[in-house]
Short mmCIF file of C-alpha atoms (C1' of nucleotides) in Angstrom, two decimals:
data_model
loop_
_atom_site.label_atom_id
_atom_site.label_comp_id
_atom_site.label_asym_id
_atom_site.label_seq_id
_atom_site.Cartn_x
_atom_site.Cartn_y
_atom_site.Cartn_z
CA MET A 1 57.56 53.21 18.84
CA SER A 2 57.21 54.93 22.27
CA TRP A 3 58.83 53.80 25.48
CA HIS A 4 56.99 56.05 27.84
CA ARG A 5 53.27 56.44 28.25
CA ASP A 6 52.52 53.82 25.88
CA THR A 7 48.75 54.30 25.43
CA GLY A 8 48.31 51.67 22.55
CA PRO A 9 45.82 48.75 23.28
CA GLY A 10 47.17 46.05 25.61
CA SER A 11 49.89 48.56 27.01
CA ARG A 12 50.63 48.52 30.61
CA ARG A 13 49.54 51.44 32.25
CA GLY A 14 50.65 52.67 35.49
CA TYR A 15 48.79 54.04 38.64
CA HIS A 16 47.89 57.07 36.54
CA HIS A 17 45.59 56.76 33.62
CA GLY A 18 47.29 59.70 31.77
CA ASN A 19 44.26 60.56 29.74
CA LEU A 20 41.18 59.74 31.71
CA ARG A 21 39.25 62.77 30.46
CA GLU A 22 39.28 61.52 26.92
CA ALA A 23 38.69 58.13 27.86
CA LEU A 24 35.61 59.06 29.69
CA ILE A 25 34.47 61.13 26.89
CA LYS A 26 34.94 58.02 24.47
CA ALA A 27 33.19 55.87 26.85
CA ALA A 28 30.34 58.01 27.26
CA LEU A 29 29.92 58.16 23.48
CA ASP A 30 29.80 54.30 23.09
CA LEU A 31 27.47 54.21 25.74
CA ILE A 32 25.12 56.98 24.18
CA SER A 33 25.52 55.07 20.92
CA GLN A 34 24.37 51.84 22.37
CA LYS A 35 21.53 53.10 24.83
CA GLY A 36 20.82 56.91 24.20
CA PRO A 37 21.80 59.80 26.44
CA ALA A 38 19.40 58.17 29.03
CA GLY A 39 21.41 54.92 29.30
CA PHE A 40 24.69 55.85 30.33
CA THR A 41 26.05 56.14 33.94
CA PHE A 42 29.10 57.42 35.43
CA ALA A 43 30.01 54.06 36.75
CA GLU A 44 29.70 52.36 33.50
CA ALA A 45 31.75 55.02 31.86
CA ALA A 46 34.50 54.67 34.71
CA ARG A 47 34.34 50.75 34.15
CA ALA A 48 34.87 51.20 30.01
CA ALA A 49 37.83 53.48 30.74
CA GLY A 50 39.30 50.79 33.04
CA VAL A 51 39.32 52.93 36.12
CA SER A 52 37.87 52.78 39.48
CA ALA A 53 34.17 54.29 40.00
CA ALA A 54 35.65 57.05 42.01
CA ALA A 55 38.18 58.33 39.53
CA PRO A 56 35.78 60.31 37.36
CA TYR A 57 35.12 62.50 40.31
CA ARG A 58 38.62 64.04 39.84
CA HIS A 59 37.55 65.43 36.26
CA TYR A 60 33.77 65.84 36.75
CA ARG A 61 31.51 67.07 39.32
CA ASP A 62 28.84 64.45 38.25
CA ARG A 63 27.48 62.59 35.48
CA ASP A 64 25.56 65.85 33.79
CA ALA A 65 29.05 67.69 33.65
CA LEU A 66 30.37 64.81 31.82
CA LEU A 67 27.22 64.75 29.27
CA ALA A 68 27.54 68.58 28.89
CA ASP A 69 31.19 68.44 28.08
CA VAL A 70 30.51 65.64 25.46
CA ALA A 71 27.89 67.81 24.09
CA ARG A 72 30.38 70.88 24.05
CA ARG A 73 32.91 68.76 22.13
CA GLY A 74 30.12 67.57 19.89
CA TYR A 75 29.46 71.37 19.25
CA ASP A 76 32.92 72.14 18.49
CA LEU A 77 33.56 69.19 16.08
CA PHE A 78 30.05 70.29 14.52
CA GLU A 79 31.35 73.61 13.83
CA GLU A 80 34.37 72.47 12.59
CA SER A 81 32.81 70.08 10.02
CA LEU A 82 30.33 72.89 8.92
CA ALA A 83 33.30 75.47 8.45
CA LYS A 84 35.17 73.05 6.20
CA ALA A 85 32.27 72.30 4.22
CA TRP A 86 31.34 76.15 3.61
CA ASN A 87 35.06 76.58 3.09
CA GLY A 88 34.87 80.41 2.93
CA GLY A 89 32.13 80.42 0.20
CA LYS A 90 34.56 78.57 -2.25
CA PRO A 91 34.34 77.57 -4.92
CA ASP A 92 31.26 79.87 -5.27
CA VAL A 93 28.52 80.46 -2.72
CA HIS A 94 25.69 78.30 -3.96
CA THR A 95 27.97 75.03 -4.07
CA ALA A 96 29.54 75.94 -0.86
CA PHE A 97 26.08 76.25 0.81
CA HIS A 98 24.86 73.01 -0.54
CA ALA A 99 27.81 71.29 0.95
CA LEU A 100 27.22 72.98 4.28
CA GLY A 101 23.59 71.41 4.28
CA ARG A 102 25.04 68.09 3.33
CA ALA A 103 27.64 68.48 6.31
CA TYR A 104 24.79 69.11 8.81
CA LEU A 105 23.09 65.84 7.75
CA ALA A 106 26.58 63.88 7.65
CA PHE A 107 27.23 64.93 11.22
CA ALA A 108 23.69 63.43 12.35
CA LYS A 109 24.40 60.41 10.32
CA ARG A 110 28.13 59.83 11.50
CA GLU A 111 27.87 60.91 15.07
CA PRO A 112 24.51 60.14 16.50
CA ALA A 113 25.82 59.94 19.83
CA TYR A 114 27.24 63.50 19.83
CA PHE A 115 23.95 64.69 18.00
CA ALA A 116 21.81 63.13 20.64
CA ALA A 117 24.06 64.72 23.46
CA MET A 118 23.74 68.07 21.71
CA PHE A 119 20.12 68.16 20.89
CA GLU A 120 18.05 65.49 22.85
CA ALA A 121 19.78 65.08 26.23
CA GLY A 122 17.50 67.72 27.78
CA LEU A 123 20.50 69.68 29.28
CA ALA A 124 19.46 73.15 30.19
CA PHE A 125 21.50 75.76 28.68
CA ASP A 126 21.09 77.91 31.68
CA ALA A 127 23.10 75.41 33.80
CA PHE A 128 26.08 74.88 31.07
CA PRO A 129 26.83 78.60 29.58
CA ASP A 130 29.72 77.01 27.76
CA LEU A 131 27.23 74.92 25.83
CA ARG A 132 25.25 77.54 24.40
CA ASP A 133 28.63 79.68 23.44
CA ALA A 134 29.67 76.64 21.57
CA GLY A 135 26.27 76.12 20.07
CA ASP A 136 26.15 79.62 18.99
CA ARG A 137 29.70 79.36 17.44
CA ALA A 138 28.64 76.38 15.20
CA PHE A 139 25.47 78.41 14.26
CA ALA A 140 27.37 81.47 13.32
CA ILE A 141 28.91 79.51 10.52
CA LEU A 142 25.49 78.91 8.89
CA ARG A 143 24.59 82.57 9.65
CA ASP A 144 27.73 83.92 7.66
CA ALA A 145 26.95 81.73 4.75
CA CYS A 146 23.53 82.98 4.62
CA ALA A 147 24.90 86.64 4.88
CA ALA A 148 27.15 85.59 1.84
CA LEU A 149 24.20 84.40 -0.20
CA ILE A 150 22.08 87.48 0.85
CA GLU A 151 24.90 89.76 -0.43
CA THR A 152 24.28 88.46 -4.04
CA LEU A 153 20.87 90.02 -4.03
CA PRO A 154 20.00 93.44 -4.93
CA SER A 155 19.82 95.53 -1.63
CA GLU A 156 16.08 96.26 -1.88
CA ARG A 157 15.08 92.40 -2.05
CA ARG A 158 17.51 91.27 0.84
CA PRO A 159 15.72 89.19 3.61
CA PRO A 160 17.05 89.70 7.08
CA VAL A 161 20.05 87.46 7.68
CA LEU A 162 18.84 86.04 11.02
CA MET A 163 15.81 85.14 9.77
CA MET A 164 17.18 83.25 6.76
CA ALA A 165 19.79 81.41 8.99
CA LEU A 166 17.10 80.27 11.45
CA HIS A 167 14.93 78.87 8.61
CA ILE A 168 17.80 77.04 7.06
CA TRP A 169 19.00 75.73 10.51
CA SER A 170 15.47 74.66 11.26
CA LEU A 171 14.98 72.82 7.99
CA SER A 172 18.41 71.10 8.17
CA HIS A 173 17.77 70.31 11.87
CA GLY A 174 14.31 68.97 11.13
CA ILE A 175 15.51 66.52 8.24
CA ALA A 176 18.57 65.42 10.31
CA ALA A 177 16.55 64.77 13.56
CA LEU A 178 13.87 62.89 11.46
CA PHE A 179 15.36 61.29 8.70
CA ALA A 180 19.16 61.31 8.74
CA ARG A 181 20.25 60.41 12.00
CA GLY A 182 22.23 57.45 12.36
CA ASP A 183 20.54 55.57 14.96
CA GLY A 184 17.11 53.46 15.56
CA ALA A 185 14.91 56.59 15.75
CA ARG A 186 15.53 57.25 12.08
CA ARG A 187 12.45 57.40 9.94
CA ALA A 188 12.63 55.80 6.70
CA ILE A 189 11.66 57.92 3.49
CA PRO A 190 11.88 56.75 -0.14
CA MET A 191 14.74 59.39 -0.90
CA PRO A 192 18.02 60.28 0.39
CA PRO A 193 17.71 63.03 2.97
CA GLU A 194 20.51 64.92 1.33
CA ASP A 195 18.23 65.21 -1.73
CA LEU A 196 15.20 66.14 0.30
CA LEU A 197 17.36 69.11 1.77
CA GLU A 198 18.80 70.06 -1.49
CA ALA A 199 15.19 70.26 -2.99
CA ALA A 200 13.95 72.29 -0.02
CA VAL A 201 16.73 74.74 -0.16
CA LEU A 202 16.15 75.34 -3.82
CA VAL A 203 12.68 76.08 -3.40
CA TYR A 204 13.35 78.21 -0.57
CA PHE A 205 15.98 80.27 -2.59
CA ASP A 206 13.49 80.54 -5.49
CA GLY A 207 10.99 82.06 -3.14
CA LEU A 208 13.70 84.43 -2.20
CA GLY A 209 14.50 85.08 -5.70
CA LEU A 210 17.90 83.69 -5.10
CA ARG A 211 19.01 81.65 -8.33
CA ALA A 212 22.06 80.02 -8.86
CA GLY A 213 23.17 82.46 -11.38
CA LYS A 214 24.43 80.28 -14.08
CA MET B 1 -22.53 63.51 41.65
CA SER B 2 -21.27 60.03 41.50
CA TRP B 3 -21.47 57.52 44.29
CA HIS B 4 -19.63 54.43 42.86
CA ARG B 5 -15.95 54.75 41.69
CA ASP B 6 -15.24 58.16 42.93
CA THR B 7 -12.14 59.22 41.19
CA GLY B 8 -12.09 62.65 42.48
CA PRO B 9 -9.23 63.92 44.52
CA GLY B 10 -9.17 63.03 48.10
CA SER B 11 -11.66 59.98 47.34
CA ARG B 12 -11.22 56.66 48.94
CA ARG B 13 -10.09 53.98 46.42
CA GLY B 14 -10.48 50.52 47.68
CA TYR B 15 -8.19 47.57 46.79
CA HIS B 16 -8.58 48.20 43.22
CA HIS B 17 -7.20 51.20 41.74
CA GLY B 18 -9.87 51.50 38.79
CA ASN B 19 -7.89 53.11 36.38
CA LEU B 20 -4.38 52.48 36.97
CA ARG B 21 -3.27 52.47 33.31
CA GLU B 22 -4.32 56.23 32.98
CA ALA B 23 -2.85 57.09 36.22
CA LEU B 24 0.48 55.50 35.05
CA ILE B 25 0.43 57.35 32.00
CA LYS B 26 -0.21 60.82 33.83
CA ALA B 27 2.42 60.14 36.36
CA ALA B 28 5.00 59.10 33.61
CA LEU B 29 4.08 62.62 31.84
CA ASP B 30 4.65 64.46 35.07
CA LEU B 31 7.97 62.91 35.64
CA ILE B 32 9.14 63.19 31.93
CA SER B 33 8.17 66.94 32.27
CA GLN B 34 10.29 67.36 35.36
CA LYS B 35 13.20 65.29 34.31
CA GLY B 36 12.99 64.45 30.65
CA PRO B 37 12.42 60.98 29.38
CA ALA B 38 15.53 59.53 30.84
CA GLY B 39 14.37 60.64 34.41
CA PHE B 40 11.47 58.59 34.94
CA THR B 41 11.46 55.10 36.34
CA PHE B 42 8.66 52.40 36.66
CA ALA B 43 8.83 52.39 40.37
CA GLU B 44 8.41 56.33 40.72
CA ALA B 45 5.50 56.13 38.48
CA ALA B 46 3.77 53.46 40.54
CA ARG B 47 4.35 55.59 43.66
CA ALA B 48 2.82 58.73 42.01
CA ALA B 49 -0.20 56.62 41.14
CA GLY B 50 -0.41 55.64 44.79
CA VAL B 51 0.09 51.91 43.90
CA SER B 52 2.82 49.42 44.93
CA ALA B 53 5.77 48.73 42.82
CA ALA B 54 4.52 45.47 41.46
CA ALA B 55 1.26 46.78 40.22
CA PRO B 56 2.53 48.45 37.00
CA TYR B 57 3.52 45.06 35.75
CA ARG B 58 -0.24 43.81 35.47
CA HIS B 59 -0.38 46.56 32.71
CA TYR B 60 2.98 46.86 31.08
CA ARG B 61 5.69 44.56 30.39
CA ASP B 62 8.16 46.96 31.22
CA ARG B 63 9.17 50.49 31.49
CA ASP B 64 9.91 50.97 27.88
CA ALA B 65 6.44 49.61 27.05
CA LEU B 66 4.83 52.38 29.36
CA LEU B 67 6.93 54.93 27.47
CA ALA B 68 5.90 53.51 24.14
CA ASP B 69 2.40 54.01 25.20
CA VAL B 70 2.86 57.51 26.15
CA ALA B 71 4.27 58.10 22.83
CA ARG B 72 1.57 56.47 20.99
CA ARG B 73 -1.17 58.33 22.84
CA GLY B 74 1.02 61.37 22.21
CA TYR B 75 0.73 60.81 18.56
CA ASP B 76 -2.88 60.26 18.73
CA LEU B 77 -3.34 63.76 20.41
CA PHE B 78 -1.05 65.25 17.99
CA GLU B 79 -3.26 63.65 15.09
CA GLU B 80 -6.16 65.22 16.78
CA SER B 81 -4.65 68.80 17.19
CA LEU B 82 -3.55 68.86 13.63
CA ALA B 83 -6.79 67.50 12.19
CA LYS B 84 -8.66 70.34 14.16
CA ALA B 85 -6.44 72.96 12.89
CA TRP B 86 -6.47 72.05 9.49
CA ASN B 87 -10.18 71.71 9.71
CA GLY B 88 -10.56 70.20 6.20
CA GLY B 89 -9.08 73.06 4.51
CA LYS B 90 -11.64 75.52 5.81
CA PRO B 91 -12.34 78.45 5.51
CA ASP B 92 -9.53 78.38 2.73
CA VAL B 93 -6.46 76.09 2.31
CA HIS B 94 -3.96 78.98 3.03
CA THR B 95 -5.67 80.00 6.08
CA ALA B 96 -6.16 76.47 7.34
CA PHE B 97 -2.39 75.64 6.46
CA HIS B 98 -1.01 78.37 8.56
CA ALA B 99 -3.08 77.02 11.27
CA LEU B 100 -1.83 73.79 10.91
CA GLY B 101 1.66 75.06 11.15
CA ARG B 102 0.85 76.87 14.40
CA ALA B 103 -0.86 73.68 15.82
CA TYR B 104 2.51 71.73 15.32
CA LEU B 105 4.43 74.44 17.31
CA ALA B 106 1.52 74.66 19.89
CA PHE B 107 1.66 71.08 20.59
CA ALA B 108 5.49 71.20 21.44
CA LYS B 109 4.97 74.18 23.64
CA ARG B 110 2.06 72.90 25.40
CA GLU B 111 3.11 69.20 25.65
CA PRO B 112 6.82 69.18 26.10
CA ALA B 113 6.74 65.68 27.81
CA TYR B 114 4.49 64.04 25.07
CA PHE B 115 6.75 65.54 22.53
CA ALA B 116 10.05 64.34 24.18
CA ALA B 117 8.45 60.74 24.43
CA MET B 118 7.54 60.95 20.68
CA PHE B 119 10.47 62.45 19.21
CA GLU B 120 13.46 62.08 21.53
CA ALA B 121 13.12 59.04 24.00
CA GLY B 122 15.20 56.94 21.54
CA LEU B 123 12.22 54.34 20.98
CA ALA B 124 13.03 52.21 17.92
CA PHE B 125 10.12 52.14 15.75
CA ASP B 126 11.06 48.25 14.89
CA ALA B 127 10.27 47.45 18.30
CA PHE B 128 6.82 49.10 18.56
CA PRO B 129 4.98 49.04 15.33
CA ASP B 130 1.98 50.65 16.77
CA LEU B 131 4.29 53.91 17.27
CA ARG B 132 5.08 54.03 13.59
CA ASP B 133 1.31 53.60 12.58
CA ALA B 134 0.41 56.30 15.21
CA GLY B 135 3.02 58.68 13.76
CA ASP B 136 2.27 57.84 10.19
CA ARG B 137 -1.40 58.89 10.88
CA ALA B 138 -0.40 62.28 12.30
CA PHE B 139 1.82 62.65 9.33
CA ALA B 140 -1.04 61.91 6.88
CA ILE B 141 -2.94 65.23 7.97
CA LEU B 142 -0.04 67.27 6.92
CA ARG B 143 0.32 65.37 3.56
CA ASP B 144 -3.26 65.72 2.95
CA ALA B 145 -3.31 69.27 3.59
CA CYS B 146 -0.21 69.74 1.26
CA ALA B 147 -1.94 67.74 -1.58
CA ALA B 148 -4.96 70.14 -1.21
CA LEU B 149 -2.53 72.96 -1.60
CA ILE B 150 -0.99 71.72 -4.64
CA GLU B 151 -4.38 70.96 -6.16
CA THR B 152 -4.54 74.80 -6.53
CA LEU B 153 -1.50 74.72 -8.83
CA PRO B 154 -1.71 74.21 -12.58
CA SER B 155 -0.89 70.60 -13.10
CA GLU B 156 2.21 71.44 -15.07
CA ARG B 157 3.78 73.03 -12.02
CA ARG B 158 2.81 70.68 -9.22
CA PRO B 159 5.45 69.24 -6.86
CA PRO B 160 5.42 65.69 -5.62
CA VAL B 161 2.98 65.75 -2.60
CA LEU B 162 5.33 63.53 -0.45
CA MET B 163 8.39 65.95 -1.02
CA MET B 164 6.47 68.98 -0.12
CA ALA B 165 4.85 67.22 2.81
CA LEU B 166 8.36 66.07 4.13
CA HIS B 167 9.69 69.58 3.60
CA ILE B 168 7.09 71.31 5.57
CA TRP B 169 7.11 68.60 8.34
CA SER B 170 10.81 68.95 8.66
CA LEU B 171 10.72 72.63 8.75
CA SER B 172 7.92 72.74 11.46
CA HIS B 173 9.72 70.03 13.27
CA GLY B 174 13.10 71.84 13.24
CA ILE B 175 11.26 75.09 14.72
CA ALA B 176 9.49 73.05 17.38
CA ALA B 177 12.31 71.37 18.53
CA LEU B 178 14.92 73.86 18.63
CA PHE B 179 12.69 77.17 19.32
CA ALA B 180 9.15 76.24 20.16
CA ARG B 181 9.44 73.59 22.75
CA GLY B 182 8.03 73.96 26.18
CA ASP B 183 11.06 73.00 28.27
CA GLY B 184 14.64 73.95 29.35
CA ALA B 185 16.24 72.84 26.15
CA ARG B 186 14.40 75.52 24.04
CA ARG B 187 16.67 78.24 22.34
CA ALA B 188 15.72 81.67 22.68
CA ILE B 189 15.32 83.73 19.35
CA PRO B 190 14.30 87.33 19.19
CA MET B 191 10.82 86.53 17.55
CA PRO B 192 7.92 84.30 18.15
CA PRO B 193 8.58 80.79 16.79
CA GLU B 194 5.20 81.12 14.88
CA ASP B 195 6.30 84.17 12.97
CA LEU B 196 9.49 82.41 11.96
CA LEU B 197 7.50 79.30 10.72
CA GLU B 198 5.02 81.35 8.77
CA ALA B 199 7.71 83.52 7.08
CA ALA B 200 9.54 80.41 6.11
CA VAL B 201 6.39 78.67 4.64
CA LEU B 202 5.54 82.10 2.90
CA VAL B 203 8.91 82.01 1.08
CA TYR B 204 8.75 78.33 0.44
CA PHE B 205 5.28 78.70 -1.15
CA ASP B 206 6.73 81.60 -3.25
CA GLY B 207 9.24 79.11 -4.30
CA LEU B 208 6.76 76.88 -5.62
CA GLY B 209 4.49 79.63 -7.16
CA LEU B 210 2.01 79.15 -4.52
CA ARG B 211 0.56 82.44 -3.58
CA ALA B 212 -2.36 83.00 -1.55
CA GLY B 213 -4.51 84.04 -4.37
CA LYS B 214 -6.27 86.96 -3.05
"C1'" DT C 1 72.81 65.63 39.79
"C1'" DG C 2 70.31 64.41 43.68
"C1'" DT C 3 67.08 65.15 47.33
"C1'" DA C 4 62.98 66.97 49.73
"C1'" DC C 5 58.47 68.07 49.31
"C1'" DA C 6 53.75 69.64 47.40
"C1'" DT C 7 50.65 68.19 44.28
"C1'" DC C 8 48.01 65.56 41.29
"C1'" DA C 9 45.41 61.57 40.15
"C1'" DG C 10 44.47 57.28 40.94
"C1'" DT C 11 42.86 53.10 44.49
"C1'" DG C 12 39.51 50.13 46.81
"C1'" DA C 13 36.40 49.51 50.49
"C1'" DA C 14 32.51 51.08 52.22
"C1'" DC C 15 27.53 53.02 52.53
"C1'" DG C 16 22.75 54.03 51.78
"C1'" DC C 17 19.49 53.91 48.37
"C1'" DG C 18 16.32 52.76 44.77
"C1'" DC C 19 15.19 50.18 41.13
"C1'" DG C 20 13.42 46.02 38.61
"C1'" DT C 21 11.38 41.99 39.31
"C1'" DT C 22 9.56 37.74 41.25
"C1'" DC C 23 6.35 35.51 44.52
"C1'" DA C 24 2.58 33.65 46.85
"C1'" DC C 25 -1.21 36.16 48.53
"C1'" DT C 26 -5.97 38.31 48.74
"C1'" DG C 27 -9.65 41.59 48.18
"C1'" DA C 28 -13.04 42.85 44.42
"C1'" DT C 29 -15.66 42.13 40.34
"C1'" DG C 30 -18.11 39.58 37.21
"C1'" DT C 31 -21.02 35.57 35.93
"C1'" DA C 32 -23.39 31.05 35.41
"C1'" DC C 33 -26.99 28.87 37.06
"C1'" DT D 1 -32.34 36.66 44.22
"C1'" DG D 2 -28.65 34.35 45.98
"C1'" DT D 3 -24.56 31.51 45.79
"C1'" DA D 4 -20.48 29.27 43.95
"C1'" DC D 5 -16.58 30.14 41.49
"C1'" DA D 6 -13.33 32.05 38.15
"C1'" DT D 7 -10.91 35.95 37.15
"C1'" DC D 8 -9.04 40.14 37.78
"C1'" DA D 9 -5.92 43.58 39.90
"C1'" DG D 10 -4.21 44.72 43.64
"C1'" DT D 11 -0.56 44.00 47.89
"C1'" DG D 12 3.70 43.62 50.40
"C1'" DA D 13 7.74 41.22 51.51
"C1'" DA D 14 11.99 39.67 49.45
"C1'" DC D 15 15.81 39.74 46.54
"C1'" DG D 16 20.12 40.68 43.92
"C1'" DC D 17 21.99 44.47 41.68
"C1'" DG D 18 24.35 48.61 40.19
"C1'" DC D 19 24.70 53.44 41.16
"C1'" DG D 20 26.31 57.49 43.23
"C1'" DT D 21 29.34 59.30 46.38
"C1'" DT D 22 32.62 59.69 50.28
"C1'" DC D 23 36.82 58.51 52.52
"C1'" DA D 24 41.44 57.99 54.03
"C1'" DC D 25 44.88 56.34 51.26
"C1'" DT D 26 48.92 55.93 48.10
"C1'" DG D 27 51.69 55.81 43.75
"C1'" DA D 28 53.30 59.08 40.31
"C1'" DT D 29 54.66 63.30 38.87
"C1'" DG D 30 56.79 67.86 39.03
"C1'" DT D 31 59.69 71.52 41.03
"C1'" DA D 32 62.55 74.28 44.14
"C1'" DC D 33 67.12 74.43 45.66
#
DNA sequence: TGTACATCAGTGAACGCGCGTTCACTGATGTAC
DNA sequence: TGTACATCAGTGAACGCGCGTTCACTGATGTAC
């Protein structure tokens, strides 16, 4: 039990919030979940955080800056999820690769608010360089995984790593955005999106001559 | 030259607009282009159409109804583009199929506002059944094209049509949404998205044993 | 250990603004006879 | 062909509301000595 800076529910907080940045992020995610990236306002986020409407200006220049920070953190979490699923290619590269694909879909399903902020909020990368960098780091996991798979091929039949990584990213992203997302824009299909992705990857691998060598 | 109901620029229009529905759609598209689906308001669309703020209520229940109508028309145009590219499988199914893929990307590039309204406006399909139907009609073009390709395979090696169509849709959509879109959210890659898609489709076809039989 | 001071991170009142929506109205159009 | 009338598709004024933003302020915290 803590005496100072009690942050539990129902606790008295003093004049200073103590963790307003995090509270704003959380509020933004809740609002995006409920109403999409369009339907969240600076003022409402402040209210949800239990703070005056002027307080967020101590932390963010404006609404878009907060939205971009949400997206950046989303990319960081995304990278973490992907890295954990890939797990350095263990126990073997094919198993790990399919886990990576499932992790992509699981993120879209589990975190539709982050997903929308990252991919559908219309944030221009040019205005938020951090965002592009964070996105690139997440993509790097996927690219490294492709590189590891490609290394199992004889050198004369190796496709370009970047091409393969972009193919897998596009495929995963398409399935995630259309069929796996955890919000009202999901389209219903008569099979689990995870199975759809796995089947597509297997066909694609066959096309590359990349069989799980069992 | 027409004397009545002159709709050309600079023409005098009377008390009645004559074509407000279309004008509102056009205004909405312009605003979505500039600021994304989030940044368009009923009032601003009315202003752009040169009409009082109350006028749109004669045609649409609210902002979302207008947005949904934009999306529906987008699906109709999309269907038309895809059907034209596929062209009934002429001159041959492989050529026509790649034209179909390019048409998907071309739509995302040429009509980012429609694309955003259709796929990223967060409209729930349950609230707008017309939208789902229009989307299904567009998808049907792609499914029929896949069916035609599958028929070129010996019957014992034919994949399920729906699965293949969903794979191709996901792949095309992923590339369109990430790399081919015509707005600020496009990610830069060192190759034309059309080439990326064509390469992916060829690998996928190889995986199915579907070679362009030349 | 205490005190003075700088800095930080909030408050709350105020403002202008544009949006969504309603309302009684009115000009334009179409149609019955 | 003309007239009366119903309907349609606009107007414009009005309203309440919440947002974004600024401002002088103040309570809390950290630190130098």
